[in-house]
Each structure stands twice: as structure tokens, then as C-alpha cells.
Short mmCIF file of C-alpha atoms and ligand atoms in Angstrom, two decimals:
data_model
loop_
_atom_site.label_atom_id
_atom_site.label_comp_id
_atom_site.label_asym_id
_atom_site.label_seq_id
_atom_site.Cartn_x
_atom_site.Cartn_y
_atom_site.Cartn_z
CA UNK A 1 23.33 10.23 -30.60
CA UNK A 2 20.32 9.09 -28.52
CA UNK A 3 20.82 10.23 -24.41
CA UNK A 4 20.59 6.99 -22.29
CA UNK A 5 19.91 8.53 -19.06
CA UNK A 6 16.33 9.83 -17.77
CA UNK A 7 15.80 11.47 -14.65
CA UNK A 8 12.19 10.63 -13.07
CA UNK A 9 10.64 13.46 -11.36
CA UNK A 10 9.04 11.47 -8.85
CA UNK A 11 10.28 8.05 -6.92
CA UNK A 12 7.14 5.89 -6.38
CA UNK A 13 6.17 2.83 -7.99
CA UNK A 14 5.73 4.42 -11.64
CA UNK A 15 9.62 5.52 -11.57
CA UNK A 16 10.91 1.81 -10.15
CA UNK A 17 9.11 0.53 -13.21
CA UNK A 18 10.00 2.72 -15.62
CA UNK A 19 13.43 2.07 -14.27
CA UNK A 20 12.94 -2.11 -14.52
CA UNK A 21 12.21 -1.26 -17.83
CA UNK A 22 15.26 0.64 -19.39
CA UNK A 23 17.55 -1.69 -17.79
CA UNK A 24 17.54 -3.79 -20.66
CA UNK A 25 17.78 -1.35 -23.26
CA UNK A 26 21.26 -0.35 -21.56
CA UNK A 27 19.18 2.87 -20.10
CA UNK A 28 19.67 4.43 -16.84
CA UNK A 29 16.95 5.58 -14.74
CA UNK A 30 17.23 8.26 -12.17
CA UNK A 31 13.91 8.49 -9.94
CA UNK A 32 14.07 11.79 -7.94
CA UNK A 33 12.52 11.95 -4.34
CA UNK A 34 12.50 14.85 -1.71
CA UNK A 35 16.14 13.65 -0.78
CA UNK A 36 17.96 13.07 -3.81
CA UNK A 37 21.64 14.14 -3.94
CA UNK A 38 21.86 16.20 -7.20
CA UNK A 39 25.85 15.13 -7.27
CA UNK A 40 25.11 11.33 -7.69
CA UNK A 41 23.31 11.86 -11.11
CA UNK A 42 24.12 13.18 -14.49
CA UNK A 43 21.30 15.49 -14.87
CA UNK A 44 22.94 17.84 -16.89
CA UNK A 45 23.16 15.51 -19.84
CA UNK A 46 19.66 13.44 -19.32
CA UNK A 47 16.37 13.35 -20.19
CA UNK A 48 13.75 14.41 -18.08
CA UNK A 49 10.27 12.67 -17.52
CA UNK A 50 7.50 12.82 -14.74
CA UNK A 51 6.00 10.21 -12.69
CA UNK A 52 3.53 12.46 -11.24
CA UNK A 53 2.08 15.51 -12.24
CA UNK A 54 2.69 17.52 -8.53
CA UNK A 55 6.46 16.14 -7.23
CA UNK A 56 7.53 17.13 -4.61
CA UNK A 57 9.24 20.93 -4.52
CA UNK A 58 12.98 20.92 -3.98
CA UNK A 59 16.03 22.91 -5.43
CA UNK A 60 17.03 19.99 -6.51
CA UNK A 61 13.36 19.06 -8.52
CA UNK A 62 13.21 22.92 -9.39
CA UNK A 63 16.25 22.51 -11.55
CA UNK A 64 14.85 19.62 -13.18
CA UNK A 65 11.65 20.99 -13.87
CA UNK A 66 13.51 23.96 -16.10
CA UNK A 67 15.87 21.63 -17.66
CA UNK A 68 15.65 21.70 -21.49
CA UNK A 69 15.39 17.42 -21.96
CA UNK A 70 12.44 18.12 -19.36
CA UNK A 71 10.16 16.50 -21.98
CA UNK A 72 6.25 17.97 -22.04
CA UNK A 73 7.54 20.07 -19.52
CA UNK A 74 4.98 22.63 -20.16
CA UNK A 75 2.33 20.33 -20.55
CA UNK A 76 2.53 19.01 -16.87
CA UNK A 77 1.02 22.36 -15.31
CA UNK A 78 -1.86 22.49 -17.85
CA UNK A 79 -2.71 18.78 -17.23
CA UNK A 80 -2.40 18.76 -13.24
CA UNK A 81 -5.03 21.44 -12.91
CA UNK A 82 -8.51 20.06 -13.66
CA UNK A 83 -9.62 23.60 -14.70
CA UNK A 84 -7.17 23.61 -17.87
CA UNK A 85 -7.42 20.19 -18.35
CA UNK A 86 -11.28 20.40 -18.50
CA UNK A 87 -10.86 23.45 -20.74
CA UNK A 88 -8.39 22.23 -23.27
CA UNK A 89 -10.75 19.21 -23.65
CA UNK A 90 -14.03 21.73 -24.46
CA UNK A 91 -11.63 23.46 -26.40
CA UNK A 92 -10.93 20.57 -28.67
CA UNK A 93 -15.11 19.69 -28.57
CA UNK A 94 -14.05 16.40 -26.52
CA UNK A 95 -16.91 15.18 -24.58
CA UNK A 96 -16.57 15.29 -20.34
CA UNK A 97 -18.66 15.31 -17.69
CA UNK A 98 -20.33 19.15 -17.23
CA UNK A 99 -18.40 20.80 -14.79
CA UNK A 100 -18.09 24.77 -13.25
CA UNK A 101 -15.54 26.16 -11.17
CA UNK A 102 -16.16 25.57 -7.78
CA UNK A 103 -18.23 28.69 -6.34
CA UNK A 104 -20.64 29.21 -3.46
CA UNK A 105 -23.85 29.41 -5.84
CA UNK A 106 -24.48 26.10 -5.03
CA UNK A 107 -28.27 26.45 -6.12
CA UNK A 108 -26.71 27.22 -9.83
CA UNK A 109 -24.35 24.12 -9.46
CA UNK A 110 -27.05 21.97 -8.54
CA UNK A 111 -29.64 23.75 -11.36
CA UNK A 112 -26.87 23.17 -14.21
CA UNK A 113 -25.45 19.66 -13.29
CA UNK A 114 -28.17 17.40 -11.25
CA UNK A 115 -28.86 16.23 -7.40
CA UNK A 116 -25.25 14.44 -6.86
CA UNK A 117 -22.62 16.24 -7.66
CA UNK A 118 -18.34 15.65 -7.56
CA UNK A 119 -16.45 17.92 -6.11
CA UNK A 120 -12.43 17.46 -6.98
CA UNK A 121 -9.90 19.32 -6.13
CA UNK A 122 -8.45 21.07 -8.76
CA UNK A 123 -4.55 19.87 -8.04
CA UNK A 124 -2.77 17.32 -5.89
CA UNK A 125 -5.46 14.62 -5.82
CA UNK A 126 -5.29 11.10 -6.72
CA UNK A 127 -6.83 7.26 -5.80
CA UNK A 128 -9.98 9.56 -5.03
CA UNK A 129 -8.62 11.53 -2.91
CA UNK A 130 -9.60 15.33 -2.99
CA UNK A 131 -13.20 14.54 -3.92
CA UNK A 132 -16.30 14.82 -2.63
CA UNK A 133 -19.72 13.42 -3.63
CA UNK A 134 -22.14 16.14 -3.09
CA UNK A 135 -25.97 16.14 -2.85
CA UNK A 136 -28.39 18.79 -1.60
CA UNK A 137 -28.43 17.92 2.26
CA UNK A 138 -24.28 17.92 2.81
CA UNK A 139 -22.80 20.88 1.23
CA UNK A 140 -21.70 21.84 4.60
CA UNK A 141 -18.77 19.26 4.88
CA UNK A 142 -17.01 20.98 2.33
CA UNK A 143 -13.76 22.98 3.73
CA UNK A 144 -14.58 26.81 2.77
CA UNK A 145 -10.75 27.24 1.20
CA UNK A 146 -11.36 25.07 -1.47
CA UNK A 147 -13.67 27.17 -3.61
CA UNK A 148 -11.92 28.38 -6.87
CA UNK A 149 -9.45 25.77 -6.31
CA UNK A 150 -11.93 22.76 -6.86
CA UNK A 151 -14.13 21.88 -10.14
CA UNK A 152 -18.14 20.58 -9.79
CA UNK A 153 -19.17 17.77 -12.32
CA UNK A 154 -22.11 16.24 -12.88
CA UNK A 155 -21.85 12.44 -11.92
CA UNK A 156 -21.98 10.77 -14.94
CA UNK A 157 -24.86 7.75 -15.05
CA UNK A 158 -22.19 5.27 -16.70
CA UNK A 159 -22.31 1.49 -17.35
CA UNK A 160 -18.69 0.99 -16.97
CA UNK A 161 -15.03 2.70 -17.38
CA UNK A 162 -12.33 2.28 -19.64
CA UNK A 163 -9.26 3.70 -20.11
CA UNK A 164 -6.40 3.82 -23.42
CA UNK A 165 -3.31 4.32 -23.28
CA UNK A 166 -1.15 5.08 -26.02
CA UNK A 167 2.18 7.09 -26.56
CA UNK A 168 2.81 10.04 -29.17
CA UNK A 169 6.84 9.86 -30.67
CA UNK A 170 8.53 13.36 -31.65
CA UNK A 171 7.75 13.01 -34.87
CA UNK A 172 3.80 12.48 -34.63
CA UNK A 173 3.66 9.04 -34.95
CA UNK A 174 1.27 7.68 -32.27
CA UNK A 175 0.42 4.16 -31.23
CA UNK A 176 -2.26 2.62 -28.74
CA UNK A 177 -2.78 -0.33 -26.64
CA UNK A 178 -6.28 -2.38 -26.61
CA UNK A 179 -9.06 -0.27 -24.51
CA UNK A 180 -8.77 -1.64 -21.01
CA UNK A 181 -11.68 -2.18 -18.69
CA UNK A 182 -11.46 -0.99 -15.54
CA UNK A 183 -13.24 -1.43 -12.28
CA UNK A 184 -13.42 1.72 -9.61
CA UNK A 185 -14.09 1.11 -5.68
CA UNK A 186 -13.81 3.14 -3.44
CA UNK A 187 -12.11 5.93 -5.94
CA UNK A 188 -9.07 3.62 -6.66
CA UNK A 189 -8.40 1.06 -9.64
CA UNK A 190 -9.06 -2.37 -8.27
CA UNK A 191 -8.73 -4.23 -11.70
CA UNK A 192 -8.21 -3.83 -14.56
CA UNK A 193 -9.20 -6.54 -17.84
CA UNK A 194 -8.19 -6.29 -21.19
CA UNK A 195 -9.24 -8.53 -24.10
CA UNK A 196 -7.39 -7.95 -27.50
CA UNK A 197 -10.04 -6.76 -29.95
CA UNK A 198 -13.06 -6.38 -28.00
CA UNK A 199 -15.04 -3.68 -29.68
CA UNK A 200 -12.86 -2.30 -32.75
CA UNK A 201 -15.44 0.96 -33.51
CA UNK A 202 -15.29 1.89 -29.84
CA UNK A 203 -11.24 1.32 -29.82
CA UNK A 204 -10.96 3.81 -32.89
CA UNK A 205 -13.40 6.47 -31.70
CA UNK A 206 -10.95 6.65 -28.29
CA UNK A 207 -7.79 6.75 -30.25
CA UNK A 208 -9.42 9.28 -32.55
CA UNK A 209 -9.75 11.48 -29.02
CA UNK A 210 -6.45 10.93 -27.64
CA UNK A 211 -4.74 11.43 -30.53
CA UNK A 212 -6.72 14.76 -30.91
CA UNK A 213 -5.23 15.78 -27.69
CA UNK A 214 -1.55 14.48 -27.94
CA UNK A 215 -1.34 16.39 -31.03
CA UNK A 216 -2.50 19.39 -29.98
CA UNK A 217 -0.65 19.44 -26.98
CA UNK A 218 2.53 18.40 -29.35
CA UNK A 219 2.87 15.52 -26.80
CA UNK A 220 5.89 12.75 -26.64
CA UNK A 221 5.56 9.79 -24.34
CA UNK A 222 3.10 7.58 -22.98
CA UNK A 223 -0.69 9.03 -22.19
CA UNK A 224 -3.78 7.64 -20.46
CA UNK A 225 -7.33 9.13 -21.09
CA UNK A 226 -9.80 7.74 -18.13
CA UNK A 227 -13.29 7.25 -20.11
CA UNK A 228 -17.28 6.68 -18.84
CA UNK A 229 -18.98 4.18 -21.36
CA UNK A 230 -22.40 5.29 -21.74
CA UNK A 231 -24.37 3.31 -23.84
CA UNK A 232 -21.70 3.84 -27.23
CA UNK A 233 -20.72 6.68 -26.22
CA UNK A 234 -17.47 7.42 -25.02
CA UNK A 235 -17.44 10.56 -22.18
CA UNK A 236 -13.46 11.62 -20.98
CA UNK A 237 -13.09 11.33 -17.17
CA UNK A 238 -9.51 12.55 -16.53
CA UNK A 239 -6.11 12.44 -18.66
CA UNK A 240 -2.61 11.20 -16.94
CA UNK A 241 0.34 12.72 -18.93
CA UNK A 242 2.04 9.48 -17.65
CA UNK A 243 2.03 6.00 -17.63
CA UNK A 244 -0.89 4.68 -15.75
CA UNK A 245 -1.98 1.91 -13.59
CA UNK A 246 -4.45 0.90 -16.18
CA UNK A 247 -1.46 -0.22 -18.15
CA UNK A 248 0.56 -2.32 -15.74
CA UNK A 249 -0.76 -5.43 -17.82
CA UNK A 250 1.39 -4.47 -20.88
CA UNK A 251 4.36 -5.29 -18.37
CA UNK A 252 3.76 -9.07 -19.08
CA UNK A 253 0.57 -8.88 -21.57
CA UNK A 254 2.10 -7.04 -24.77
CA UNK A 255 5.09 -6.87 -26.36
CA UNK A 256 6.47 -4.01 -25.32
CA UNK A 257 5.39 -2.19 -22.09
CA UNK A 258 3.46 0.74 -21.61
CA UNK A 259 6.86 1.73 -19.45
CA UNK A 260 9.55 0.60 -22.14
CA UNK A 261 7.18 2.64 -24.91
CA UNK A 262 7.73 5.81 -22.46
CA UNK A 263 11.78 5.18 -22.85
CA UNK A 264 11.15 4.76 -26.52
CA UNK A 265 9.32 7.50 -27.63
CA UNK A 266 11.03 10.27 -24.50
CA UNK A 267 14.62 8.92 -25.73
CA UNK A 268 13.20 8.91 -29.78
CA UNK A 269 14.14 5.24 -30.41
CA UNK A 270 12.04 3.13 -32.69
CA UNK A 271 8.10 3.56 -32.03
CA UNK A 272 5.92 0.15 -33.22
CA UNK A 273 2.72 -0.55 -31.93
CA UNK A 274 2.85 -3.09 -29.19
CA UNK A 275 1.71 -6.63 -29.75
CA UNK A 276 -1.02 -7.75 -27.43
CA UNK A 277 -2.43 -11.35 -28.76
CA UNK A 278 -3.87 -12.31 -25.18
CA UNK A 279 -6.84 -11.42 -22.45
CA UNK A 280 -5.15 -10.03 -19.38
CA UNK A 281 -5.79 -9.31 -16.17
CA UNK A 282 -4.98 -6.62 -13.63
CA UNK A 283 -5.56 -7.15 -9.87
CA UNK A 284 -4.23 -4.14 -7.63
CA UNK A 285 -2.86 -4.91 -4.09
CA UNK A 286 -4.23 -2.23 -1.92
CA UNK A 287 -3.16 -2.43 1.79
CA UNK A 288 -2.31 -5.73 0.83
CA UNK A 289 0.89 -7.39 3.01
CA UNK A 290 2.71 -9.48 0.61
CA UNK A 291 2.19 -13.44 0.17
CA UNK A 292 4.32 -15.58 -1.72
CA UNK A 293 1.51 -18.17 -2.24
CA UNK A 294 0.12 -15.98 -5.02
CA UNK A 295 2.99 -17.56 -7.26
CA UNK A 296 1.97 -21.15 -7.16
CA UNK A 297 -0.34 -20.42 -10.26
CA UNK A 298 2.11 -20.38 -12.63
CA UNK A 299 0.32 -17.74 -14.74
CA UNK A 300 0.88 -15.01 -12.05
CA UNK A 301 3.41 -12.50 -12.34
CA UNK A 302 3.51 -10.69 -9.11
CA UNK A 303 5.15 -7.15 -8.75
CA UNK A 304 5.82 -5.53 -5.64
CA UNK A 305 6.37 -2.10 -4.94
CA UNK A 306 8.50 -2.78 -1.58
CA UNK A 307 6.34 0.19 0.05
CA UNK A 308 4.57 0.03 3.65
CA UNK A 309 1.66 -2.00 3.81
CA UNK A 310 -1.09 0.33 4.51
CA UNK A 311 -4.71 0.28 4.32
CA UNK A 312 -5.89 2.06 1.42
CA UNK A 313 -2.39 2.19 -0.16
CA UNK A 314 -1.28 0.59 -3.56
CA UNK A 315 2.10 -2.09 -2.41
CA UNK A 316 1.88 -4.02 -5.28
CA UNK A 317 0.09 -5.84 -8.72
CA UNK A 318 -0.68 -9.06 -9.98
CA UNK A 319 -0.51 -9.19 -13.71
CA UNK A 320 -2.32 -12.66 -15.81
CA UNK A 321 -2.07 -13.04 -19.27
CA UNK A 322 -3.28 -16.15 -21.32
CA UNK A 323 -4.87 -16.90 -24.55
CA UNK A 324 -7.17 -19.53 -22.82
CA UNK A 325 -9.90 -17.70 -20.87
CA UNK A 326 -10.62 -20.54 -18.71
CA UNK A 327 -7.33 -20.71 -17.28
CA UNK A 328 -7.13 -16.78 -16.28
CA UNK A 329 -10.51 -17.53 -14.66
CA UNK A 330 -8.30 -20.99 -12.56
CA UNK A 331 -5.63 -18.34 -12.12
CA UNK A 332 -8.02 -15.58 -9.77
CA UNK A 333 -9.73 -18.17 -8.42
CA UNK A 334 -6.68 -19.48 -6.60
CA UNK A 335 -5.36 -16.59 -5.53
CA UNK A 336 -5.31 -16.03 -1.34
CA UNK A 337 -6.59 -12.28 -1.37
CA UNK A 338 -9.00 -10.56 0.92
CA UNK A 339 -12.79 -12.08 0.40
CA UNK A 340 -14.61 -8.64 1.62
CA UNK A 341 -12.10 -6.71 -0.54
CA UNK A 342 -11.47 -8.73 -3.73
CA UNK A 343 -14.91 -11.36 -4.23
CA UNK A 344 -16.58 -8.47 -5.99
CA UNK A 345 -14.14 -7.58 -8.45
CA UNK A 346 -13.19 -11.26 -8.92
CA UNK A 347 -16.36 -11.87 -10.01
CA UNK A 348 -16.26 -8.68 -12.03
CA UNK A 349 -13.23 -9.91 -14.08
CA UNK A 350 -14.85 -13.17 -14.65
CA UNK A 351 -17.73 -11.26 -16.47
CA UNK A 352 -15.40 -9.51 -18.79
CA UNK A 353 -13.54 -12.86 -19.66
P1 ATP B 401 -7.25 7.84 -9.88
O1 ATP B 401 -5.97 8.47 -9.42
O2 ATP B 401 -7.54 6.53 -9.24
O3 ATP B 401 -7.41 7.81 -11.36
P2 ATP B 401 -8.51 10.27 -9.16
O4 ATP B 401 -8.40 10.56 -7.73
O5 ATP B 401 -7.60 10.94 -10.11
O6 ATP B 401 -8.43 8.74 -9.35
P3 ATP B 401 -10.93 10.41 -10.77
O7 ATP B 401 -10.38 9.49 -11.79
O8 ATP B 401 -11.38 11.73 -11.21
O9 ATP B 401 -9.96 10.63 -9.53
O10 ATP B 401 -12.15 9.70 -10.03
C1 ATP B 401 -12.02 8.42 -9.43
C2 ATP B 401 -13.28 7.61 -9.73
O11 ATP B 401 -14.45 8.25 -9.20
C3 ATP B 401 -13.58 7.45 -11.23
O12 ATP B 401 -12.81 6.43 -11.82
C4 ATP B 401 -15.07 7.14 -11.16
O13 ATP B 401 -15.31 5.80 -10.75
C5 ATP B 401 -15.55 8.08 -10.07
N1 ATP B 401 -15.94 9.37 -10.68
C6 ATP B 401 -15.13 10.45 -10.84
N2 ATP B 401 -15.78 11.45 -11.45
C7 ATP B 401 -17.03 11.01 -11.71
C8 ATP B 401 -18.18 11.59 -12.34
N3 ATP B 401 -18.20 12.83 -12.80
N4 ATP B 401 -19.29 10.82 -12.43
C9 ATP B 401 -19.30 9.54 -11.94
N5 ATP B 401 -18.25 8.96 -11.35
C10 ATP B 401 -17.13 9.67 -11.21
MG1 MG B 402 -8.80 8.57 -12.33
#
């Protein structure tokens, strides 16, 4: 008997798709906020997942995050703190950028990893936040509480990023989606473009890593490993034990979603390796306020997160999928977004197509 209800810990966007996504399996989704009422939901007898690695700290989430079905529940803590996370990936010989614990010997930091330097926090940020971009002349704007909680990395020289996502089932079996290219401003995904089979030896040296990791970590669900592409090499930015904005497009551009794959392999129902025959776009709405016009290209699918419009914030997506290039090139180009915001990355996409 498979359970077919999953509590979310977490209720942003990542839990109201994961929750589109079950309804059609006949799967109930549960996505747990700060003011959840633990009597409205079968806990007892559901599965547990995460949207996020840090949600928020309640009685309520503190049950769920000792529950038994709390799927990779110990894996969550070791992921959400860049320290382990950088250490489990030196453990397994998995290239990243250099990094030390954050300490006043800033002369050593700057010896041992170059002139610029990131500072992150080592829990709690995200979309860039918690970071700092460091050089020689501003080490004073860094708050003094944050040494030992922060990591130091070099700043990686690369010519693009590039994430995979791909899911690990209970028994082993693991199965990947296309590399997807991303583009970073500003510290937050603005786009993301994937084309099917775009360079197979690069694809199988980043499944080769993530799978290293999922199986060590005995991991079930859907994970995304944020790379640097330098030259062919392949360096690991940051891991998300999670579904992941870089794989919104597999709601309309594969055959099964990165969010329905989550459900499969959490709930151990049939694992296959999604279908994904067509180039796709990605185009985040940040601080964005919805407009309807976006849907009179019929290629668009438009999803909306029905959150405050805020600058800075993620409200919603725009998801393009066709076989013929020149159309998902018609498609951006007649979309009413932001010029200052979006012309750049437009132009970016086009490149990739
Ligand atoms: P997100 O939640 O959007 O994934 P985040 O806040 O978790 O972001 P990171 O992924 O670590 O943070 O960093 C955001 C972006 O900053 C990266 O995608 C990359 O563009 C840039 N960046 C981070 N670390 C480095 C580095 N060591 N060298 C060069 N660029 C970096
Ligand atoms: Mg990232």
C-alpha cells in the first residue's frame, strides 16, 4: 500500500507546485506554513518532504521534522549548512570552489583563495542573499557575528552555469533531466534554457557527480547540483535537496515534472526517466506585477505564484517549449516584460537557442 498524502514542510511556491502536481495522481498535498492547524491534516499517516531546507520553527513543524515518513530527514541539516555540504563534497573528491571557514585571518583567506572573495552565510540564505563579494579594500562591511557561521570561496572565473536535476528512488535507481543553462543576475535565476542533447560527455560527467552524492547520502527524491562551466570542466556551486527553480521547465517541457518525479520517487511509485524531446525556456518573474498579455503567444505557459509583487521577489514563471527554435525566439520577443530588467537575458536565451 503506497501513502497518498505528503505533508510539505514549507508553503511557498515549491509546495503549491508540488501540490498542482499530485492532484492528478489522486495525491494530496499538505504545504505547512508558520500557521498551520495540525488538526486539519493527516500527518500521522503521510509522507513527509521539504520545500526548503530552514522552515520555519513551530510545534507544529517540530513534529514533522521527527516524523518517521519525514523522507531524507537527516539529510536536510547536513545540506543546509554550507560547511557540511562543502565537506561531504571534498569528502567524495567532488570538485567546488576553495573555500575556509569564515575567520578573522583575512590575510590567509585572501593568500589561499585570490583578490575577490564570497562570503555566504553558512545557513538561511537564498536568491543571493547572505553573501558578500569581498576584495581587499571592504572587509569592514562585514557584520562581526558572522564569523564561524559563514564560509569564504574563491570566486570562480567561469564561462557560464548549469545546473541538473535528477531524482534518486528507494531502491537506487536514479534518473536525470537534460543539463539546464542558467543565467545569474543579481544572485537570483533569471532564466533558465534547456536544449535536449546539447553536450552528451558533459551531461554524463554531471550525472556521474550527482549520482555520487545521492548515493552516498542514500537519497530519495528530486536533487539539484548548481555547477560553474569552466572550460570542460564541471566545478559544483551549491546542492538543493529539493526541487529547484532550474527545473520549472519540466512542468510543461518533459514528460513528467521535476515536481510529479518528487511524488514518484518520495511515495515509491514507478521511476522512468522523463521525456524531454524539445528546447525550453525559463523566464523568472521577479518583482514582476502580473499581465495577462503574456498569453497571447500561444506557446507561453504562464504560472503564477499569487504572492505580493515585490521588487526583488520571485511572483511567478513563464515556461516555452517548442521543437522549432525560431518560434521560442517569436515567443520572448513578444513578451511585455521590463526592458532594463529582461533585454539582457533575452538576448542571452537567444544565444543558447
Ligand atoms: P540561489 O538560491 O539563487 O541558488 P544562493 O543564494 O543559494 O542562490 P549561490 O547559488 O551560492 O547562492 O550563489 C548565487 C550566484 O552567485 C551563483 O549562481 C553565481 O552566479 C554567484 N556565485 C556564487 N558563488 C560564486 C563563486 N564562488 N564564484 C563565482 N560566482 C559565484
Ligand atoms: Mg544557487
Amino acid at each position: 500500500m503506497h501513502l497518498k498524502s505528503v505533508c510539505v514542510l514549507g508553503n511557498g511556491q515549491l509546495g503549491r507546485m508540488l501540490k498542482q502536481a499530485g492532484e492528478p495522481l489522486g495525491i494530496a498535498l499538505f504545504p505547512v506554513g508558520v500557521d498551520q492547524d495540525p488538526t486539519m491534516i493527516p500527518y500521522e499517516n503521510s509522507v513527509i518532504t521539504a520545500e526548503i531546507e530552514r522552515w520555519a520553527d513551530t510545534p507544529f513543524t517540530q513534529i514533522l521534522a521527527k516524523h518517521p515518513h519525514f523522507i531524507n530527514r537527516d539529510i536536510f541539516p547536513l545540506i543546509a549548512d554550507r560547511l557540511t555540504q562543502k565537506e561531504l563534497l571534498d569528502e567524495l573528491n567532488l570538485p567546488t570552489a576553495k573555500w575556509h571557514l569564515l575567520t578573522n585571518e583575512w590575510a590567509d583567506h585572501f593568500a589561499n583563495l585570490g583578490d575577490l572573495l564570497i562570503v555566504k552565510r553558512r545557513t538561511g540564505g537564498y536568491d543571493g542573499r547572505g553573501q558578500w563579494r569581498i576584495t581587499k579594500n571592504e572587509i569592514r562591511e562585514i557584520p562581526a557575528e558572522i564569523y564561524q557561521q559563514a564560509i569564504v570561496e574563491e570566486a570562480v572565473p567561469f564561462d557560464s552555469e548549469i545546473s541538473l536535476v535528477g531524482a534518486r528512488s528507494h531502491d537506487g535507481k536514479t534518473v536525470f533531466y537534460p543539463l539546464t543553462n542558467n543565467l545569474q543576475q543579481e544572485g537570483i535565476l533569471k532564466m533558465s534554457v534547456v536544449l535536449p542533447a546539447e553536450n552528451l560527455a558533459m551531461q554524463q560527467k554531471a550525472e556521474m557527480m550527482l549520482s555520487k552524492i545521492m548515493d552516498r547520502l542514500q537519497y530519495v527524491g528530486v536533487m539539484a547540483m548548481e555547477c560553474f562551466v569552466v572550460g570542460d570542466e564541471l566545478i559544483i556551486n551549491e546542492l538543493a535537496p529539493r526541487v529547484h527553480n532550474s527545473g520549472h521547465w519540466t512542468q510543461n517541457g518533459a514528460s513528467i515534472s521535476q515536481f510529479e518525479l518528487h511524488l514518484r520517487a518520495i511515495l515509491d511509485l514507478p521511476m522512468v526517466k522523463p521525456v524531454v524531446t524539445s528546447p525550453s525556456v525559463m523566464v523568472n518573474l521577479i518583482g514582476t506585477p502580473l499581465n495577462y498579455s503574456w498569453l497571447t503567444n500561444p506557446l507561453v505557459h504562464l504560472h503564477w505564484y499569487d504572492k505580493e509583487v515585490r521588487a526583488g521577489r520571485k511572483v511567478g514563471h513563464l515556461n516555452l517549449t517548442h521543437h522549432d527554435r525560431a518560434l521560442l525566439i517569436e515567443a520572448l520577443d513578444s513578451l511585455t516584460l521590463p526592458t532594463e530588467q529582461y533585454q539582457t537575458a533575452i538576448a542571452w536565451a537567444k544565444t543558447k537557442l
